[in-house]
XYZ file of C-alpha atoms in Angstrom:
694
model
C 21.647 -0.906 -150.292
C 21.933 -3.961 -152.516
C 19.085 -5.261 -154.687
C 16.646 -2.728 -153.247
C 16.127 -4.883 -150.160
C 14.607 -2.331 -147.795
C 13.518 -4.982 -145.298
C 17.164 -6.011 -144.825
C 18.239 -2.532 -143.685
C 15.038 -1.219 -142.083
C 15.644 -0.493 -138.424
C 19.173 -1.897 -138.437
C 20.338 1.100 -136.392
C 17.449 0.894 -133.924
C 17.207 -0.941 -130.617
C 13.737 -2.065 -131.645
C 11.425 -4.873 -130.578
C 13.108 -7.671 -132.593
C 16.528 -6.627 -131.252
C 15.182 -6.394 -127.699
C 13.520 -9.794 -127.987
C 16.764 -11.375 -129.164
C 18.915 -9.787 -126.437
C 16.742 -9.472 -123.328
C 15.490 -12.152 -120.909
C 11.823 -12.952 -121.518
C 10.535 -11.341 -118.330
C 12.541 -8.152 -118.936
C 11.386 -7.988 -122.546
C 7.767 -8.491 -121.515
C 7.973 -5.718 -118.923
C 9.555 -3.292 -121.369
C 6.997 -4.069 -124.092
C 4.187 -3.404 -121.607
C 5.678 0.036 -120.923
C 6.022 0.774 -124.630
C 2.569 -0.419 -125.686
C 0.495 0.647 -122.677
C 2.472 3.556 -121.277
C 2.842 1.899 -117.870
C 5.643 2.919 -115.524
C 8.927 1.108 -116.097
C 10.174 -1.150 -113.328
C 13.529 0.278 -112.198
C 14.969 -3.208 -111.843
C 14.576 -3.622 -115.613
C 16.858 -0.667 -116.405
C 20.210 -2.296 -115.583
C 19.501 -5.331 -117.757
C 18.275 -3.179 -120.639
C 21.259 -0.822 -120.318
C 23.778 -3.648 -120.536
C 22.079 -5.216 -123.562
C 21.755 -1.830 -125.238
C 25.452 -1.095 -124.626
C 26.600 -4.437 -126.025
C 24.467 -3.957 -129.135
C 25.756 -0.399 -129.628
C 29.418 -1.407 -129.262
C 28.945 -4.254 -131.730
C 27.695 -1.619 -134.156
C 30.736 0.628 -133.739
C 29.608 2.944 -130.948
C 31.987 4.365 -128.378
C 29.621 6.930 -126.828
C 26.036 7.388 -125.753
C 23.932 10.528 -125.551
C 20.637 11.524 -124.007
C 18.891 13.035 -127.022
C 16.344 15.689 -126.060
C 14.239 18.460 -127.564
C 14.672 21.819 -125.821
C 12.391 24.743 -126.549
C 14.630 25.907 -129.384
C 12.606 23.571 -131.625
C 15.834 21.716 -132.425
C 17.425 18.701 -130.734
C 20.289 18.636 -128.257
C 22.841 16.035 -127.222
C 25.798 15.619 -124.841
C 27.997 12.586 -125.569
C 29.674 10.416 -122.927
C 31.871 7.429 -123.659
C 31.191 3.972 -122.312
C 34.702 3.749 -120.820
C 35.219 3.110 -117.119
C 38.731 2.959 -115.549
C 39.936 -0.218 -113.857
C 42.402 -0.812 -111.039
C 45.174 -1.745 -113.463
C 44.770 1.598 -115.281
C 43.043 0.129 -118.304
C 39.409 0.654 -119.204
C 36.288 -1.425 -119.682
C 33.098 -0.491 -121.481
C 30.170 -0.139 -119.083
C 26.726 1.406 -119.124
C 24.533 1.275 -116.022
C 20.791 1.463 -115.606
C 21.237 4.772 -113.801
C 23.103 6.211 -116.804
C 20.357 4.958 -119.104
C 17.498 6.330 -117.033
C 18.887 9.750 -116.123
C 21.412 12.290 -117.354
C 22.446 15.764 -116.276
C 23.083 18.272 -119.065
C 23.650 21.935 -118.265
C 20.256 23.669 -118.428
C 21.409 27.270 -118.077
C 21.968 28.051 -121.760
C 18.678 26.703 -123.106
C 15.547 28.871 -123.408
C 13.604 28.843 -120.154
C 11.502 32.007 -120.290
C 12.845 33.036 -116.897
C 12.282 29.648 -115.250
C 16.019 29.338 -114.638
C 18.575 32.003 -113.802
C 21.893 31.835 -115.650
C 23.698 30.622 -112.532
C 21.119 27.846 -112.000
C 22.664 25.315 -114.331
C 21.359 21.937 -113.269
C 18.844 20.107 -115.471
C 17.920 16.461 -115.899
C 17.138 14.191 -118.824
C 14.967 11.116 -118.289
C 14.781 8.115 -120.609
C 11.621 7.842 -122.708
C 11.273 4.064 -123.172
C 8.289 4.515 -125.507
C 10.626 5.787 -128.253
C 13.384 3.431 -129.409
C 17.070 4.202 -128.921
C 19.096 4.356 -132.132
C 22.633 4.673 -133.484
C 23.922 7.719 -135.335
C 27.492 8.872 -135.931
C 29.014 6.159 -133.716
C 26.930 7.120 -130.693
C 23.956 5.471 -129.028
C 21.097 7.999 -129.011
C 18.601 7.637 -126.154
C 15.382 9.693 -126.542
C 14.713 11.567 -123.314
C 12.639 14.268 -121.684
C 14.318 17.359 -120.220
C 13.301 19.038 -116.952
C 14.736 21.668 -114.651
C 16.178 21.095 -111.181
C 12.886 22.363 -109.730
C 10.758 20.109 -111.928
C 9.410 22.480 -114.586
C 9.637 21.091 -118.104
C 12.249 22.607 -120.410
C 11.431 20.643 -123.548
C 8.751 19.671 -126.047
C 8.712 15.915 -125.389
C 7.528 15.956 -121.761
C 4.360 17.995 -122.390
C 3.740 15.985 -125.572
C 3.747 12.805 -123.491
C 1.456 14.529 -120.984
C -0.942 15.502 -123.782
C -0.970 11.918 -125.017
C -1.875 10.774 -121.515
C -4.671 13.362 -121.440
C -6.241 12.232 -124.701
C -5.860 8.590 -123.667
C -7.735 9.210 -120.414
C -10.498 11.322 -121.958
C -11.100 9.114 -124.996
C -11.296 5.963 -122.863
C -13.987 7.603 -120.728
C -16.058 8.238 -123.843
C -15.453 4.769 -125.293
C -16.497 3.181 -122.002
C -19.951 4.667 -122.568
C -20.166 2.548 -125.721
C -19.014 -0.582 -123.872
C -15.443 -0.457 -125.187
C -12.412 -0.720 -122.921
C -9.161 -0.547 -124.934
C -5.919 -0.649 -123.005
C -4.842 2.592 -124.618
C -5.977 5.350 -126.970
C -3.256 7.109 -128.942
C -2.958 10.012 -131.336
C -1.377 9.254 -134.697
C 0.517 11.720 -136.866
C 2.004 11.630 -140.339
C 3.846 14.906 -141.030
C 4.483 15.769 -144.686
C 7.809 17.637 -144.821
C 8.438 20.234 -147.539
C 11.905 21.658 -148.175
C 14.090 23.465 -150.719
C 17.501 22.442 -152.035
C 20.145 24.937 -153.088
C 23.694 24.468 -154.332
C 25.991 24.641 -151.312
C 28.541 26.875 -153.030
C 25.867 29.366 -154.062
C 24.433 29.466 -150.550
C 27.889 30.259 -149.166
C 27.892 33.443 -151.246
C 24.661 34.719 -149.678
C 24.938 36.114 -146.167
C 21.154 36.089 -145.750
C 20.867 32.362 -146.447
C 23.827 31.668 -144.172
C 22.519 33.655 -141.212
C 18.723 33.656 -141.509
C 17.773 30.725 -143.734
C 15.918 32.960 -146.187
C 16.765 35.500 -148.864
C 16.309 39.061 -147.671
C 16.941 40.380 -151.196
C 16.201 38.944 -154.606
C 14.423 40.041 -157.757
C 11.825 37.723 -159.228
C 13.320 35.322 -161.817
C 12.155 35.408 -165.429
C 10.574 31.992 -164.896
C 9.137 30.966 -161.582
C 6.439 28.367 -160.937
C 3.892 29.707 -163.435
C 4.095 26.706 -165.769
C 3.338 24.189 -162.991
C 6.006 22.016 -164.589
C 7.983 21.219 -161.450
C 5.105 19.807 -159.390
C 5.293 15.985 -159.531
C 7.749 16.415 -162.403
C 10.713 14.222 -163.231
C 13.255 14.376 -160.428
C 16.699 15.624 -161.457
C 19.507 13.084 -161.279
C 21.425 14.921 -158.563
C 18.294 15.355 -156.452
C 17.245 11.740 -157.028
C 20.616 10.550 -155.696
C 20.139 12.768 -152.647
C 16.610 11.437 -152.076
C 17.788 7.841 -152.395
C 20.407 8.324 -149.691
C 17.901 10.147 -147.460
C 15.457 7.239 -147.725
C 18.130 4.674 -146.926
C 19.439 6.582 -143.908
C 15.927 7.085 -142.568
C 14.971 3.441 -143.102
C 18.050 2.350 -141.156
C 16.799 4.546 -138.312
C 13.348 2.968 -138.452
C 11.678 6.036 -139.967
C 8.789 5.025 -142.223
C 9.726 7.280 -145.146
C 7.115 6.564 -147.818
C 6.600 9.343 -150.374
C 8.952 11.700 -152.226
C 8.244 14.111 -155.069
C 8.883 17.532 -156.534
C 6.751 20.283 -155.030
C 5.228 23.342 -156.716
C 8.183 25.722 -156.640
C 11.457 25.161 -158.501
C 13.985 23.339 -156.264
C 11.221 22.493 -153.774
C 10.487 18.910 -152.723
C 8.526 16.853 -150.214
C 9.021 13.711 -148.139
C 6.206 12.051 -146.203
C 6.126 9.086 -143.786
C 3.563 6.456 -142.876
C 1.633 7.314 -139.707
C 3.161 6.627 -136.279
C 2.097 7.455 -132.756
C 2.590 11.143 -132.066
C 5.623 10.826 -129.802
C 7.520 8.569 -132.194
C 6.420 10.602 -135.190
C 7.718 13.756 -133.515
C 11.097 12.124 -132.838
C 11.220 10.817 -136.402
C 10.410 14.202 -137.899
C 13.294 15.771 -135.977
C 15.523 13.010 -137.353
C 14.167 13.589 -140.854
C 15.111 17.262 -140.763
C 18.596 16.393 -139.485
C 19.127 13.725 -142.152
C 17.902 16.025 -144.933
C 20.574 18.560 -144.004
C 23.317 16.008 -143.444
C 22.752 14.096 -146.685
C 22.366 17.276 -148.735
C 25.937 18.136 -147.772
C 27.138 14.846 -149.284
C 25.748 15.928 -152.641
C 27.061 19.489 -152.673
C 23.643 20.792 -151.670
C 22.100 22.588 -148.727
C 18.588 21.872 -147.445
C 16.526 24.977 -146.670
C 13.748 24.343 -144.157
C 12.666 27.974 -143.835
C 8.963 28.564 -144.453
C 9.655 31.275 -147.043
C 13.206 31.214 -148.406
C 12.267 33.046 -151.623
C 9.966 36.034 -152.059
C 7.273 35.468 -154.690
C 7.855 31.702 -154.698
C 5.743 29.202 -152.775
C 6.955 28.570 -149.258
C 7.257 25.294 -147.366
C 4.862 23.826 -144.836
C 4.589 20.687 -142.789
C 1.115 19.169 -143.105
C 0.262 17.547 -139.777
C -2.061 14.619 -140.545
C -3.643 13.809 -137.174
C -5.981 11.073 -136.000
C -6.791 9.048 -132.896
C -7.253 5.323 -132.446
C -7.245 2.484 -129.959
C -4.452 0.066 -129.145
C -6.455 -2.706 -130.808
C -6.549 -0.889 -134.143
C -9.857 1.007 -134.217
C -9.592 4.460 -135.822
C -11.991 6.743 -133.974
C -12.278 9.265 -136.819
C -13.154 6.687 -139.480
C -16.718 7.392 -140.661
C -17.502 3.942 -142.011
C -19.812 3.341 -144.954
C -22.744 5.074 -143.259
C -21.376 7.813 -141.001
C -24.880 9.058 -140.194
C -25.479 5.772 -138.340
C -22.060 5.688 -136.653
C -22.918 7.596 -133.489
C -19.550 6.988 -131.855
C -17.833 8.545 -134.872
C -20.242 11.491 -134.889
C -19.485 12.138 -131.219
C -15.726 12.114 -131.763
C -16.156 14.307 -134.863
C -18.220 16.738 -132.807
C -15.510 16.793 -130.135
C -12.861 17.797 -132.688
C -15.143 20.458 -134.208
C -15.864 21.938 -130.783
C -12.183 21.828 -129.824
C -11.049 23.674 -132.947
C -13.778 26.307 -132.570
C -13.363 26.871 -128.829
C -9.572 27.035 -129.042
C -8.941 28.386 -132.554
C -6.775 31.158 -131.120
C -4.525 28.718 -129.239
C -4.315 26.416 -132.256
C -3.259 29.446 -134.315
C -0.512 30.202 -131.782
C 0.865 26.673 -132.223
C 1.923 27.581 -135.785
C 2.952 31.172 -135.080
C 6.581 31.838 -136.013
C 8.434 34.633 -137.773
C 8.994 32.404 -140.804
C 5.415 31.173 -140.994
C 4.081 34.743 -140.936
C 5.450 35.115 -144.484
C 3.579 32.010 -145.650
C 0.128 31.856 -144.064
C -2.568 33.402 -146.212
C -0.272 33.995 -149.180
C -2.275 31.866 -151.666
C 0.171 29.025 -151.113
C -0.888 27.988 -147.621
C -4.104 28.216 -145.624
C -5.061 31.593 -144.180
C -4.336 32.573 -140.602
C -8.071 32.239 -139.945
C -8.628 28.791 -138.432
C -11.568 26.935 -140.009
C -12.485 23.320 -140.769
C -13.275 21.552 -144.031
C -15.454 18.443 -143.825
C -16.010 17.636 -147.492
C -19.313 17.138 -149.256
C -20.267 13.843 -147.623
C -19.715 14.795 -143.992
C -20.930 18.348 -144.510
C -24.201 16.935 -145.864
C -24.529 14.555 -142.911
C -23.856 17.342 -140.417
C -26.270 19.737 -142.164
C -29.047 17.154 -142.233
C -28.520 16.256 -138.590
C -28.647 19.932 -137.620
C -31.855 20.460 -139.598
C -33.534 17.373 -138.181
C -34.335 16.042 -141.637
C -33.926 12.428 -142.639
C -30.480 11.381 -143.793
C -30.062 10.713 -147.486
C -26.618 9.254 -147.724
C -25.128 8.491 -151.119
C -22.064 6.250 -151.225
C -18.991 7.174 -153.261
C -19.667 6.995 -156.974
C -17.483 5.531 -159.663
C -15.575 8.076 -161.743
C -16.126 7.497 -165.450
C -12.893 7.981 -167.401
C -14.338 7.304 -170.840
C -11.476 4.915 -171.597
C -12.522 1.272 -171.600
C -9.062 -0.086 -170.835
C -8.723 1.969 -167.661
C -9.954 0.573 -164.335
C -12.903 2.116 -162.523
C -11.941 4.752 -159.942
C -14.015 4.925 -156.791
C -14.305 8.439 -155.393
C -13.174 9.106 -151.843
C -15.753 10.288 -149.360
C -14.182 13.738 -149.348
C -12.117 15.896 -151.682
C -9.018 17.737 -150.458
C -9.143 21.483 -149.786
C -5.659 22.987 -149.844
C -7.024 26.368 -148.732
C -8.364 25.004 -145.447
C -6.171 25.028 -142.345
C -7.913 21.978 -140.861
C -9.357 19.586 -143.421
C -10.965 16.159 -142.981
C -9.340 13.681 -145.367
C -11.039 10.326 -144.856
C -10.086 9.100 -141.377
C -8.004 11.990 -140.109
C -7.640 15.752 -140.138
C -4.884 17.456 -142.080
C -3.646 20.531 -140.216
C -2.007 22.394 -143.101
C -0.826 25.511 -141.268
C 2.423 24.343 -139.558
C 5.683 25.680 -140.937
C 8.407 23.578 -142.513
C 11.036 23.860 -139.795
C 8.668 23.698 -136.824
C 8.853 20.866 -134.360
C 5.541 19.021 -134.572
C 5.805 18.481 -130.817
C 4.356 21.885 -129.934
C 1.637 21.630 -132.563
C 0.378 18.270 -131.322
C 0.614 19.256 -127.668
C -2.072 21.837 -128.411
C -4.108 19.586 -130.689
C -4.112 16.653 -128.266
C -4.943 18.887 -125.320
C -7.896 20.739 -126.834
C -9.479 17.502 -128.062
C -8.850 15.853 -124.675
C -10.679 18.777 -123.074
C -13.792 18.476 -125.246
C -13.846 14.685 -124.870
C -13.670 15.191 -121.100
C -16.636 17.547 -121.297
C -18.568 15.010 -123.374
C -17.790 12.201 -120.936
C -18.963 14.313 -118.003
C -22.184 15.159 -119.856
C -22.978 11.561 -120.846
C -21.834 9.485 -117.887
C -24.985 8.199 -116.180
C -26.969 8.167 -119.414
C -29.566 5.404 -119.675
C -29.781 5.664 -123.463
C -26.283 6.382 -124.688
C -27.091 6.081 -128.410
C -29.829 8.724 -128.213
C -28.047 11.027 -125.773
C -24.728 10.854 -127.638
C -26.434 11.653 -130.946
C -28.332 14.541 -129.337
C -25.066 15.909 -127.921
C -23.339 15.592 -131.295
C -26.196 17.417 -133.059
C -26.232 20.138 -130.389
C -22.462 20.562 -130.854
C -22.775 20.761 -134.646
C -25.355 23.546 -134.270
C -23.387 25.518 -131.691
C -20.097 25.330 -133.598
C -21.193 25.474 -137.228
C -19.330 28.766 -137.673
C -15.975 26.941 -137.744
C -16.983 24.777 -140.737
C -16.163 26.263 -144.145
C -15.946 24.176 -147.303
C -15.163 26.972 -149.764
C -12.117 28.893 -150.974
C -10.099 30.054 -147.978
C -8.016 32.346 -150.210
C -10.946 34.554 -151.226
C -11.540 38.044 -149.880
C -15.157 37.036 -149.390
C -14.103 34.423 -146.843
C -12.152 36.983 -144.815
C -15.281 39.113 -144.578
C -17.465 36.090 -143.854
C -15.108 34.839 -141.139
C -15.259 38.243 -139.474
C -19.053 38.121 -139.605
C -18.956 34.685 -137.978
C -16.713 35.990 -135.209
C -13.706 33.837 -136.069
C -10.343 35.279 -134.996
C -8.026 36.520 -137.745
C -4.631 36.618 -136.030
C -2.466 37.526 -139.002
C 0.956 37.611 -137.358
C 2.845 36.110 -134.439
C 2.688 39.308 -132.324
C -1.092 39.366 -132.846
C -1.514 35.714 -131.891
C 0.967 35.123 -129.103
C -0.818 36.870 -126.187
C -3.686 34.390 -126.566
C -1.438 31.558 -125.426
C -1.107 33.026 -121.922
C -4.774 33.963 -121.576
C -6.671 32.648 -118.576
C -8.622 30.354 -120.908
C -5.368 28.811 -122.105
C -3.888 28.498 -118.613
C -7.043 26.802 -117.320
C -7.108 24.397 -120.278
C -3.532 23.169 -119.919
C -3.688 23.013 -116.123
C -6.917 20.997 -116.129
C -5.499 18.464 -118.583
C -2.191 18.219 -116.689
C -0.096 19.350 -119.656
C 1.331 22.690 -118.456
C 1.263 24.547 -115.174
C 0.504 28.255 -115.240
C 4.188 29.153 -115.009
C 5.004 26.734 -117.858
C 2.371 28.371 -120.071
C 3.673 31.849 -119.291
C 7.337 30.990 -119.803
C 6.646 29.181 -123.088
C 4.808 32.254 -124.339
C 7.824 34.381 -123.475
C 10.157 31.965 -125.260
C 8.061 31.915 -128.438
C 7.875 35.706 -128.442
C 11.613 36.030 -127.854
C 12.229 33.658 -130.744
C 10.158 35.907 -133.017
C 11.995 39.028 -131.865
C 15.439 37.467 -132.178
C 14.657 36.235 -135.679
C 13.524 39.674 -136.787
C 16.581 41.243 -135.141
C 19.026 38.954 -136.952
C 17.234 39.591 -140.239
C 17.352 43.345 -139.712
C 21.084 43.382 -138.943
C 21.891 40.996 -141.792
C 19.924 43.137 -144.218
C 21.752 46.270 -143.136
C 25.114 44.557 -143.472
C 24.350 43.252 -146.964
C 22.927 46.567 -148.116
C 25.831 48.636 -146.792
C 28.741 46.338 -147.546
C 27.639 44.586 -150.729
C 24.685 46.112 -152.586
C 25.482 49.819 -152.210
C 29.148 49.474 -153.281
C 28.075 47.352 -156.277
C 25.557 49.977 -157.378
C 28.091 52.796 -157.024
C 30.706 50.859 -159.006
C 28.281 50.036 -161.803
C 27.014 53.608 -161.953
C 30.616 54.783 -162.230
C 31.159 52.316 -165.082
C 28.174 53.819 -166.937
C 29.144 57.432 -166.233
C 32.797 56.820 -167.227
C 31.538 55.401 -170.510
C 29.325 58.445 -171.007
C 32.278 60.759 -170.292
C 34.410 58.906 -172.872
C 31.705 59.255 -175.502
C 31.133 62.892 -174.684
C 34.886 63.591 -175.120
C 34.579 62.138 -178.632
C 31.544 64.275 -179.358
C 29.182 61.281 -179.259
C 25.648 61.585 -177.901
C 24.091 58.809 -175.778
C 20.766 60.155 -174.456
C 19.332 56.749 -173.473
C 22.484 55.815 -171.620
C 22.216 59.138 -169.810
C 18.688 58.229 -168.740
C 20.011 54.881 -167.496
C 22.756 56.602 -165.500
C 20.222 58.994 -163.989
C 17.923 56.115 -163.053
C 20.789 54.255 -161.380
C 21.803 57.412 -159.536
C 18.264 58.104 -158.322
C 17.719 54.519 -157.163
C 21.090 54.426 -155.427
C 20.215 57.618 -153.607
C 16.876 56.043 -152.631
C 18.748 52.946 -151.463
C 20.868 55.100 -149.149
C 17.705 56.707 -147.736
C 16.089 53.314 -147.124
C 19.268 52.028 -145.452
C 19.206 55.064 -143.196
C 15.521 54.472 -142.358
C 16.164 50.865 -141.364
C 19.240 51.890 -139.390
C 17.122 54.437 -137.513
C 14.599 51.707 -136.706
C 17.430 49.537 -135.425
C 18.937 52.361 -133.381
C 15.626 53.162 -131.716
C 14.534 49.738 -130.519
C 12.361 50.406 -127.473
C 13.257 48.980 -124.065
C 9.916 47.230 -123.527
C 8.641 43.733 -122.809
C 8.801 40.999 -125.444
C 5.230 41.528 -126.653
C 5.555 45.290 -127.183
C 8.925 44.729 -128.855
C 7.302 42.211 -131.196
C 4.752 44.816 -132.244
C 7.609 47.265 -132.905
C 9.308 44.751 -135.192
C 6.014 44.099 -136.948
C 4.876 47.714 -137.333
C 8.176 49.597 -137.707
C 11.090 47.316 -138.596
C 9.386 45.027 -141.122
C 7.961 47.885 -143.231
C 11.438 49.490 -143.310
C 12.949 46.160 -144.380
C 10.345 45.732 -147.118
C 10.971 49.252 -148.412
C 14.733 48.663 -148.541
C 14.259 45.384 -150.318
C 11.965 46.880 -152.944
C 14.625 49.408 -154.004
C 17.449 46.863 -153.917
C 15.478 44.332 -155.970
C 14.779 46.975 -158.597
C 18.485 47.805 -158.744
C 19.286 44.112 -159.197
C 17.354 44.169 -162.470
C 19.458 47.109 -163.728
C 22.966 46.359 -162.468
C 25.179 44.149 -164.628
C 25.476 40.588 -163.353
C 29.259 40.845 -163.080
C 28.790 43.672 -160.580
C 25.954 42.167 -158.527
C 27.540 40.816 -155.317
C 25.694 37.518 -154.803
C 23.802 34.792 -156.721
C 20.375 35.650 -158.102
C 17.096 33.746 -157.790
C 17.619 32.193 -161.216
C 20.899 30.648 -160.076
C 19.586 29.582 -156.660
C 16.435 27.950 -158.004
C 17.705 26.341 -161.182
C 21.358 25.426 -160.545
C 20.473 22.474 -158.300
């Protein structure tokens, strides 16, 4: 990029509105824009014209293929590439792309997770163009964002139910706004996901089987220096990392991704990138692209990008803060308090709807962030606890408390912070502080859901969030429609909701033991692990919720629960086998060799009549620990050999209660041995190398 001209490259690889306007007839462009902005159904007659223009643009930009880009329930993206070539009668080819090819594709559905929806021999699946998310160019192919459904119509992806949840919140919110005399063409959810990640030298990663196969270190002693000095957070970015970040920004800008912020995070070798808000569907697509670009660009710089929630034991893990809000198509943010929130009854009603949603469906919201990787992170004094609660901040908490008590409102606007330095400008305080220990914190005009894991698709998270809020807004609309005094009745309903759901609001330290006890007293669920949480997703309450809002059918809820549980079990299984392989083939031989080196030295000294009592103690310690290592390997092997033949949920509990403790015990011995065995004998790079040689 020359001269730092971001505007010149932004969106250059995207079939966006300016490109459409320049290449499409006015009536076609107008029809397509209406679909994009209002979510109306696309006229089929438009597709052929759009397809031809899209193809010409793609070819001019070096493309030879197109792909329907979709998001199966793996949490990753998938693509099947077809060329534009069509044979002619004279045995040459022309480049063609029809409206039918744009609108629909047919990838094999049999090898994607389906939770039993599809038998292996039932291979047919369909992709359908999502015109609300722009097509783009990557690696000489035209990428067309699509949904993915089975031959029998059940959804097999994350995009389709996300679009359904957006339709649900649009419908419900417009019903509520109509009570206040407002009739926007559309209400949308907005998301800005902050993406944390680690970088590691690619050559060092290649020497660690655990990083290669599981994305996290299964062994590793704590380095002499970790994050205790707080010197990496917002610190100067290393030259190599800065070059990587620069290329990431440029590649994302070309793809129309609104990459805004980059900085060092708390842990060594940990970093963050954050975008400007977009509508949820586009933001979800862009976050998938961001994760892909992070990995691709890292490779250019001899690095590897780790997106695991907890790649290093004892070092802060990585999350993905899901900043969520709702607003109208004409620009009104519905969670913006205004200068006097106590007088903004519409805001109070929408705030009450979110509070009620999070309280009523805290268990389902917890499931949305339940993964094997995230289990290592939640509640570890680096991320919010597994207990779902809400933080409102001093201003809103005071307003809510005073409304509940029936006392008059004494609102005090944000004060000026005195710095004591005359040359510095005045700093006006925000209406709320930030609480990093809260899973669901209000931050001005939005809520920051801090519990999602780094490598999670935000699609699943926002499906749940949109749906539960749509449900409470629907309930509010049903309660208030027919009101003759909407201001009074809406305020009364908001106050009633604040009183009934005050248990979910907690403005204190979510890391404290006192809060765990207090949350239990309040009756809030504490679903510490994925096996504990997952059954709640297929409860009757959950099935009824998703069915009523038109997001999932009962069978779609049940199969998704199975898929998420299978993902947990498979992850634990791969980790278990990888750990056994590393312990048997690498760590144990290294310990035996080093012990032999020590004992051979002792034998040489003894032959010369020399005494080495401390070295003898060292040899005995190595021998004892190596023996203990063998025992712990055997214990984990026994756990692996005795996996029960039970359903996915019972198997998950076995991994949690039997396999994980055996893995932790094996690791503890191996990590102690790492501190005693000479570096030249230890078989793979240590934490010091992984974290600091970046």
